[in-house]
CSV table of C-alpha atoms and ligand atoms in Angstrom, one decimal:
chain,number,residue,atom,x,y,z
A,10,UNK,CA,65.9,101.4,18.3
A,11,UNK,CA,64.9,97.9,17.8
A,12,UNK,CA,62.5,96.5,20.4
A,13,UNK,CA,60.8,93.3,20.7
A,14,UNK,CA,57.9,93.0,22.7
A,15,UNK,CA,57.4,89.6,24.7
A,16,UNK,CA,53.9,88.2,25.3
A,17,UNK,CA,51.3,89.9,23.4
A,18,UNK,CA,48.6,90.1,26.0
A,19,UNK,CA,46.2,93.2,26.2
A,20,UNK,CA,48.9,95.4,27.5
A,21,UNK,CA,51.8,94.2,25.2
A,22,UNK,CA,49.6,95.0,22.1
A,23,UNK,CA,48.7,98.5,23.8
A,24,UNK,CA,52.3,99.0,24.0
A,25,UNK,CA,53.3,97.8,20.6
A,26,UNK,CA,50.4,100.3,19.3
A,27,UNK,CA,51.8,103.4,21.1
A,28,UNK,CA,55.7,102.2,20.3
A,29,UNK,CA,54.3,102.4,16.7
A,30,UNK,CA,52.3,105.6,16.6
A,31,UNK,CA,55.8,107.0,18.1
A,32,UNK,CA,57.8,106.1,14.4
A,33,UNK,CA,58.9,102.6,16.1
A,34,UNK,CA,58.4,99.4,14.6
A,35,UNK,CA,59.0,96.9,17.2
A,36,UNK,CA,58.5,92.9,16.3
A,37,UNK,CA,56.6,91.0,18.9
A,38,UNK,CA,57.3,87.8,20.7
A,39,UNK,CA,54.2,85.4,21.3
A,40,UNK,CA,54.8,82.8,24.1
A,41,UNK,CA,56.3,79.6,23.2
A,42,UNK,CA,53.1,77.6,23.6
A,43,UNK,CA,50.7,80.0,22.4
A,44,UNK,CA,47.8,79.4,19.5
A,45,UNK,CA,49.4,82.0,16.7
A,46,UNK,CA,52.9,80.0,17.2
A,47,UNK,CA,51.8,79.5,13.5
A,48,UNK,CA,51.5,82.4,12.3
A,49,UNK,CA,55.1,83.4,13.3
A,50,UNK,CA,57.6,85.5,10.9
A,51,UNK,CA,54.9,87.3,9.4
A,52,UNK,CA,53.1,90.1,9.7
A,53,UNK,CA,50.0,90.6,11.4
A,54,UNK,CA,47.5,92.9,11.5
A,55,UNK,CA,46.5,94.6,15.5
A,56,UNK,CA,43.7,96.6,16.1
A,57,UNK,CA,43.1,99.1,19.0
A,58,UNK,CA,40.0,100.6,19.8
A,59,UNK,CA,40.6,103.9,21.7
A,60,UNK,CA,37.4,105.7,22.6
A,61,UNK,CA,35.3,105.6,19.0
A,62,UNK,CA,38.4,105.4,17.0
A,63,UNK,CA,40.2,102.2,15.3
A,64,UNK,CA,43.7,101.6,14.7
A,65,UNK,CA,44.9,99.1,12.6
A,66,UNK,CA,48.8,98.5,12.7
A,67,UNK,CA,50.9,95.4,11.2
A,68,UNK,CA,53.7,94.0,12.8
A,69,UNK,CA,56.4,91.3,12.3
A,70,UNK,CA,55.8,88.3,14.5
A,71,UNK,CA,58.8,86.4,15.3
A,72,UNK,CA,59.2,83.0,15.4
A,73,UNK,CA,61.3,81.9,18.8
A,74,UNK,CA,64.0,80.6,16.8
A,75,UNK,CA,64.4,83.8,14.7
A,76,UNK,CA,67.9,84.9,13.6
A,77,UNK,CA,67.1,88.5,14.3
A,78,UNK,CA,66.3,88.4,17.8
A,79,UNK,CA,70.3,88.8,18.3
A,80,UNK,CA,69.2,92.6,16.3
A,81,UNK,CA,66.8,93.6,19.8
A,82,UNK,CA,68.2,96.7,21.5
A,83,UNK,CA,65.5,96.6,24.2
A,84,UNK,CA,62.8,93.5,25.3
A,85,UNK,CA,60.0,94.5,27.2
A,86,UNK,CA,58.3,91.5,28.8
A,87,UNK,CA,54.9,92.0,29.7
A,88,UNK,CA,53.9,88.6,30.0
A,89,UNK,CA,52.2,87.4,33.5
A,90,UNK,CA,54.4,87.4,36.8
A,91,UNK,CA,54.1,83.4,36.7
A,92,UNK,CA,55.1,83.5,33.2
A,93,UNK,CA,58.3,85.6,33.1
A,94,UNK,CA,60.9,83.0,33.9
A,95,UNK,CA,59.7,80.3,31.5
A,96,UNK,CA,59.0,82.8,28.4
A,97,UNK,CA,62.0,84.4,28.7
A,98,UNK,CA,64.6,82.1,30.1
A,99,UNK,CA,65.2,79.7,26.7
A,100,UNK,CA,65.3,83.1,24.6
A,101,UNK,CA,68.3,84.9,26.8
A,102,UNK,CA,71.0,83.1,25.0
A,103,UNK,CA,69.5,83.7,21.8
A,104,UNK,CA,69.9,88.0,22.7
A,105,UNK,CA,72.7,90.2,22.0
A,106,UNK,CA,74.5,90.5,25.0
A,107,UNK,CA,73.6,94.1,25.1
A,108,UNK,CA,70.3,93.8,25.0
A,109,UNK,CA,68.3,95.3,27.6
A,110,UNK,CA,65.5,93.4,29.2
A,111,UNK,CA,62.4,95.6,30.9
A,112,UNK,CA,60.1,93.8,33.0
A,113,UNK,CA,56.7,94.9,33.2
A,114,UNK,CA,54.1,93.0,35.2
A,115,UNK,CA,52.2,93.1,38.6
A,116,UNK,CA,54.0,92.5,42.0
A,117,UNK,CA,57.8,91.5,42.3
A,118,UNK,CA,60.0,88.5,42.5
A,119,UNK,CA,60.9,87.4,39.1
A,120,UNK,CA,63.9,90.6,38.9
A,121,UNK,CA,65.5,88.5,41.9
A,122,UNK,CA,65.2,85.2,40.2
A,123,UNK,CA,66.4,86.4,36.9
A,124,UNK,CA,69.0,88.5,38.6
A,125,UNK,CA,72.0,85.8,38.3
A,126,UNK,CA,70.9,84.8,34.6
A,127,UNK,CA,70.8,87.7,32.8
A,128,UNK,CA,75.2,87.6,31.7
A,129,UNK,CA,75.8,91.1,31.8
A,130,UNK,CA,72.3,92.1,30.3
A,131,UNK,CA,70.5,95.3,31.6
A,132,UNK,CA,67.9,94.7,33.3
A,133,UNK,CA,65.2,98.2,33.9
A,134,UNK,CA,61.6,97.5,35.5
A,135,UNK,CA,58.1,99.0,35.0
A,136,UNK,CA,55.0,99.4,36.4
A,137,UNK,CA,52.0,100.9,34.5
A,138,UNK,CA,48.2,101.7,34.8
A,139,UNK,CA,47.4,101.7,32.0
A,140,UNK,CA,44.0,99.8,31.3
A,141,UNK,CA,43.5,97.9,28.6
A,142,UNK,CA,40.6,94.8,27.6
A,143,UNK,CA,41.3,92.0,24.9
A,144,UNK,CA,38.8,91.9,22.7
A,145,UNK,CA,40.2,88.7,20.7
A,146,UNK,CA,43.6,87.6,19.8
A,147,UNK,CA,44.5,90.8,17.9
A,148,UNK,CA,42.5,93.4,19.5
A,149,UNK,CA,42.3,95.6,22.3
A,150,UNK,CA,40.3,98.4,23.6
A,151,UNK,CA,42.1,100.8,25.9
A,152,UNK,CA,40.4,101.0,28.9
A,153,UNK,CA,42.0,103.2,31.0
A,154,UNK,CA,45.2,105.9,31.1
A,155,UNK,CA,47.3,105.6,33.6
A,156,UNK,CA,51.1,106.7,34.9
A,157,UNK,CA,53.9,104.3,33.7
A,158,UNK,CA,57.0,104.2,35.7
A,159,UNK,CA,59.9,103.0,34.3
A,160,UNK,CA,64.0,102.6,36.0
A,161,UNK,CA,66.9,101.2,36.2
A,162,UNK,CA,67.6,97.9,38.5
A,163,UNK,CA,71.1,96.3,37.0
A,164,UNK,CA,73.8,97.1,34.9
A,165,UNK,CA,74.2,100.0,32.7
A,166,UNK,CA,72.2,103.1,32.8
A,167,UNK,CA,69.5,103.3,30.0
A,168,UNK,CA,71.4,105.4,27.2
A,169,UNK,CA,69.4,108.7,27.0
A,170,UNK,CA,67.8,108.4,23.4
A,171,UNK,CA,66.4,104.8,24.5
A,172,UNK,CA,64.4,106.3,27.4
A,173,UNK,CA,63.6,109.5,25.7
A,174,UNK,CA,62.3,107.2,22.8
A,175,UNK,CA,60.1,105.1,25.1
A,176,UNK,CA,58.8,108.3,27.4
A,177,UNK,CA,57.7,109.8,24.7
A,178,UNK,CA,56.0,107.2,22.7
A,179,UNK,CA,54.4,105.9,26.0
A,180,UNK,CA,51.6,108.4,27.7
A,181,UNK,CA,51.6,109.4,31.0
A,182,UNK,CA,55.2,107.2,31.4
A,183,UNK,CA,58.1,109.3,33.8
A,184,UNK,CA,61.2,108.0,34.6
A,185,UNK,CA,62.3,106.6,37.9
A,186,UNK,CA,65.6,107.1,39.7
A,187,UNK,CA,64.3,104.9,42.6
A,188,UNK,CA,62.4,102.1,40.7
A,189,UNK,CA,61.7,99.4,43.5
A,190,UNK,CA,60.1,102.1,46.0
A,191,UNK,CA,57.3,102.6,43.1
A,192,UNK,CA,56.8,98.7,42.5
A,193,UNK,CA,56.3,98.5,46.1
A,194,UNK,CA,54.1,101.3,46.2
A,195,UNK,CA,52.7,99.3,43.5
A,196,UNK,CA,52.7,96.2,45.0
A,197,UNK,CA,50.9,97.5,48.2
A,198,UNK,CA,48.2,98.8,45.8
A,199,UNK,CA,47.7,95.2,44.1
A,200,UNK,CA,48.1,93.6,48.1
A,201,UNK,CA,44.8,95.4,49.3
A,202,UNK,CA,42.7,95.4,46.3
A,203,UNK,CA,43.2,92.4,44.1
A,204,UNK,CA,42.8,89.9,46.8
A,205,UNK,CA,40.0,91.6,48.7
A,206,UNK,CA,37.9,92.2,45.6
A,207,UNK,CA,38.7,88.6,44.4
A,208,UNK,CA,37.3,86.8,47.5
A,209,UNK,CA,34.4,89.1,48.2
A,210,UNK,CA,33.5,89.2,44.2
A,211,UNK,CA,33.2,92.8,44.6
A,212,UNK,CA,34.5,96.1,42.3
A,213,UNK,CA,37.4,98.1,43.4
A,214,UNK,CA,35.2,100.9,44.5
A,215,UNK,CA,33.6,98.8,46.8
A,216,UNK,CA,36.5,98.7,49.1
A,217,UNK,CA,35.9,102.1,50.5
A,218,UNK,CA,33.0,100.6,52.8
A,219,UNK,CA,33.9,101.2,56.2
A,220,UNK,CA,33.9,97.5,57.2
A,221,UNK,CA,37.3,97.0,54.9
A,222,UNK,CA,39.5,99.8,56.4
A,223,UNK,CA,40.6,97.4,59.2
A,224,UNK,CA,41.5,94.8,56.9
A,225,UNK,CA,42.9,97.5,54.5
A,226,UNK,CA,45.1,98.7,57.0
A,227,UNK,CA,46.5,95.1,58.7
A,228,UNK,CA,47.5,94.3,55.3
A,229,UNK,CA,49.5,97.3,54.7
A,230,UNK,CA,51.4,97.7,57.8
A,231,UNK,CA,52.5,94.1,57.3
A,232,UNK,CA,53.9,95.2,54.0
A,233,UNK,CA,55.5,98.0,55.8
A,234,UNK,CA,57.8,95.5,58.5
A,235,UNK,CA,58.6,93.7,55.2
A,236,UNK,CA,59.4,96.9,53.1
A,237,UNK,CA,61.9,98.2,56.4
A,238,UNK,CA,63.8,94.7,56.2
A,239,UNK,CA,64.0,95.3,52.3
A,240,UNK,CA,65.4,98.8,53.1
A,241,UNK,CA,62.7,100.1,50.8
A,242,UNK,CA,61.2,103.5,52.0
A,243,UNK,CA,57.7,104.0,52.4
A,244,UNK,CA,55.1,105.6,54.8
A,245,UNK,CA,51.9,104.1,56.1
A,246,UNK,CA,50.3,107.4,55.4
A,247,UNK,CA,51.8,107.6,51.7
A,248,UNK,CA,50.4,104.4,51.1
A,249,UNK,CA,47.2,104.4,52.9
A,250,UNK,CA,46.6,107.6,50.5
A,251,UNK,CA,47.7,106.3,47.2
A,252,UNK,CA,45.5,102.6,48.0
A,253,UNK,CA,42.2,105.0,48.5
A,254,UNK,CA,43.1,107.1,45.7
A,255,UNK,CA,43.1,104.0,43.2
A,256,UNK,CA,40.2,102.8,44.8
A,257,UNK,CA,38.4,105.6,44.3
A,258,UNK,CA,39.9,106.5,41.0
A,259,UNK,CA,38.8,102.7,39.8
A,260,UNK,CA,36.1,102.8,41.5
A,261,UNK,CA,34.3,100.8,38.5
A,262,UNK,CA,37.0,98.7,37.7
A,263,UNK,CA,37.0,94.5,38.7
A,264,UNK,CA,40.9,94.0,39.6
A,265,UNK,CA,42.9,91.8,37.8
A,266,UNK,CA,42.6,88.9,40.0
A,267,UNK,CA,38.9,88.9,40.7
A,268,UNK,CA,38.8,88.9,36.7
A,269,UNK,CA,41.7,86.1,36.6
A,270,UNK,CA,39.5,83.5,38.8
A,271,UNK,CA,36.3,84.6,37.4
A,272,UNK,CA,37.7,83.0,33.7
A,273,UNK,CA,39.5,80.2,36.0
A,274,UNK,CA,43.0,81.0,35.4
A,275,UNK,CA,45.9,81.4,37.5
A,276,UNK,CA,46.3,84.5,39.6
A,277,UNK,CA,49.3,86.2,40.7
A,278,UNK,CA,48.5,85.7,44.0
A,279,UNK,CA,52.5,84.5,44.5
A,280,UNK,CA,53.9,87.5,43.4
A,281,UNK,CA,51.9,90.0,45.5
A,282,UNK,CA,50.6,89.3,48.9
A,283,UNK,CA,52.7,85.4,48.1
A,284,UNK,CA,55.5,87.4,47.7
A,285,UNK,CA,55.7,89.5,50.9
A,286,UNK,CA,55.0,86.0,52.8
A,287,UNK,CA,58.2,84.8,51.3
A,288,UNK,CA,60.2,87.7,51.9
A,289,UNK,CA,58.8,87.5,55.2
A,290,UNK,CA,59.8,84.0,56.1
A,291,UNK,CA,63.4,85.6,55.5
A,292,UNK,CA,63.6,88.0,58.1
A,293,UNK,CA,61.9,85.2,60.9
A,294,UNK,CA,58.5,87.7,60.2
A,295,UNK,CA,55.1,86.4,60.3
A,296,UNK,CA,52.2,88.3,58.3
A,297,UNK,CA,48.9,86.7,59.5
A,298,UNK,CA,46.9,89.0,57.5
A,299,UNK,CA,48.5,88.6,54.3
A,300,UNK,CA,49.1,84.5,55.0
A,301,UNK,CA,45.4,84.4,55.2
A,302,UNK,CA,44.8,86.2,51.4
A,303,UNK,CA,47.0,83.5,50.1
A,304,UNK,CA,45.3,80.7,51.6
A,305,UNK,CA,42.2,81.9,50.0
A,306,UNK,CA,43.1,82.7,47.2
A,307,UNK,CA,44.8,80.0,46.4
A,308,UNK,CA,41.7,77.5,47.5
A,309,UNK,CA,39.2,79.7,44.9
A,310,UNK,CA,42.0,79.1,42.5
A,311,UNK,CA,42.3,75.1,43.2
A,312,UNK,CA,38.6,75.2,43.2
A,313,UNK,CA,38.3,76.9,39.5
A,314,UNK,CA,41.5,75.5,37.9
B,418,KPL,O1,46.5,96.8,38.9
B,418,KPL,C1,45.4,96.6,39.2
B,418,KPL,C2,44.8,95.2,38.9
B,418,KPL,O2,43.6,95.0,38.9
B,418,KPL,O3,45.7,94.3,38.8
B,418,KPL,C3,44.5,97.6,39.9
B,418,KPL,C4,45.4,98.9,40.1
B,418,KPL,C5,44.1,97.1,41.2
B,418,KPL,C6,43.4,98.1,39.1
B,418,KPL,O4,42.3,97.2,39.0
């Protein structure tokens, strides 16, 4: 199975690791405009830290223009929400028409935008937990294990050996027969806790201080009228429990976005709590709560940017 592996951030290198401690050998993909553009069509050494062990694994970079990105069976993109579109847009027609495409980032939207481009391609989605920390450009530690969902959204049906392949060589990964309830699950997750953590400078764990569950709460059952519209099933109490559980569970952890304005980039502010606003604005729904997050996220980010 030949897989290419789009945007090699902390968790595309994590997953290139574990694709190639399962027999793979998948080639990765830097971003068009990224610093090892030169370094392209060769092979690189990647390192992985993983508790006091190191791994050092080589694989073939490919250049953007490469002739054998028509060979890729499966692309995961693991690139940022924001980037999705513009990484992967200019290499679609250079894909077999087969190829599948699996998206794996935080919140939702770029499936829908993509949607209507894709010319027959499969497209699956993912969510995953697991942690991992760049070190420098190629190194990682892993950070953290998590569960990794991972389903079907359009056209054909993953063929059996592909997602036997990738559960396997992934920990902790299951399938998913109803893909978009777990990225909104997920999404819910990254609603309450990136934001919050981000404005009040705080670690996940600190969230389970009393004067956050009212907050915690408005924020999800806003979700929840957007989620009905969607047709997506969920439960306040479902995801009330799974929100504390992460808390708790990374309790030390600084989230994403809190870490994202701390080294003034670009959150993904628009494709979590910015994403239910606009699905919102669809169905004639305000979400004052969630509005509000935006807003202030967005004036850190202007601030810091
Ligand atoms: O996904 C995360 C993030 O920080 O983006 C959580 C689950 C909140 C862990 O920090």
């Amino acid at each position: 199975m030949q897989t290419g592996i789009l945007g090699i951030g902390a968790i595309g290198q994590l997953l290139a690791q574990q694709l190639a401690a399962a027999g793979l050998e998948p080639w990765l993909l830097p971003r068009a405009n990224t610093p090892s553009l030169a370094e392209q069509g060769e092979k690189q050494v990647y390192t992985l830290e993983l508790g006091d062990q190191s791994l050092q694994t080589s694989f073939l970079c490919l250049a953007q223009d490469s002739s054998k990105l028509k060979q890729l069976e499966l692309l995961l993109v693991t690139v940022k929400a924001y980037q999705v579109e513009a990484a992967l847009e200019p290499l679609l027609p250079k894909l077999h028409p087969n190829c599948r495409i699996l998206l794996l980032h935080n919140g939702l939207g770029p499936h829908q935008s993509l949607a209507a481009k894709l010319n027959g391609r499969p497209l699956s989605l993912g969510t995953t937990s697991q942690g991992a920390l760049k070190l420098s450009s190629n190194h990682i530690r892993q950070t953290g294990s998590g569960l990794t969902q991972i389903g079907d959204l359009i056209g054909a049906p993953m063929p059996e050996v592909m997602k036997t392949t990738l559960l396997n060589a992934i920990p902790g990964s299951q399938w998913s027969d109803t893909i978009l309830e777990a990225l909104w699950q997920k999404l819910a997750v990254n609603a309450v806790i990136n934001p919050l953590t981000a404005i009040h400078r705080v670690n996940n764990g600190a969230l389970a201080a009393p004067e956050f569950e009212g907050t915690i709460c408005a924020i999800l059952d806003e979700l929840l009228q957007v989620a009905k519209q969607e047709g997506i099933a969920l439960t306040f109490d479902a995801l009330h429990a799974r929100v504390k559980e992460v808390i708790r569970l990374t309790a030390a952890n600084y989230s994403s976005m809190y870490q994202d304005l701390k080294h003034g980039r670009k959150t993904e502010i628009n494709y979590i709590n910015g994403y239910l606003q606009q699905r919102a604005e669809q169905y004639g729904l305000t979400l004052p709560i969630n509005s509000e997050l935006v807003a202030q996220i967005k004036a850190l980010e202007s601030n810091l940017l």
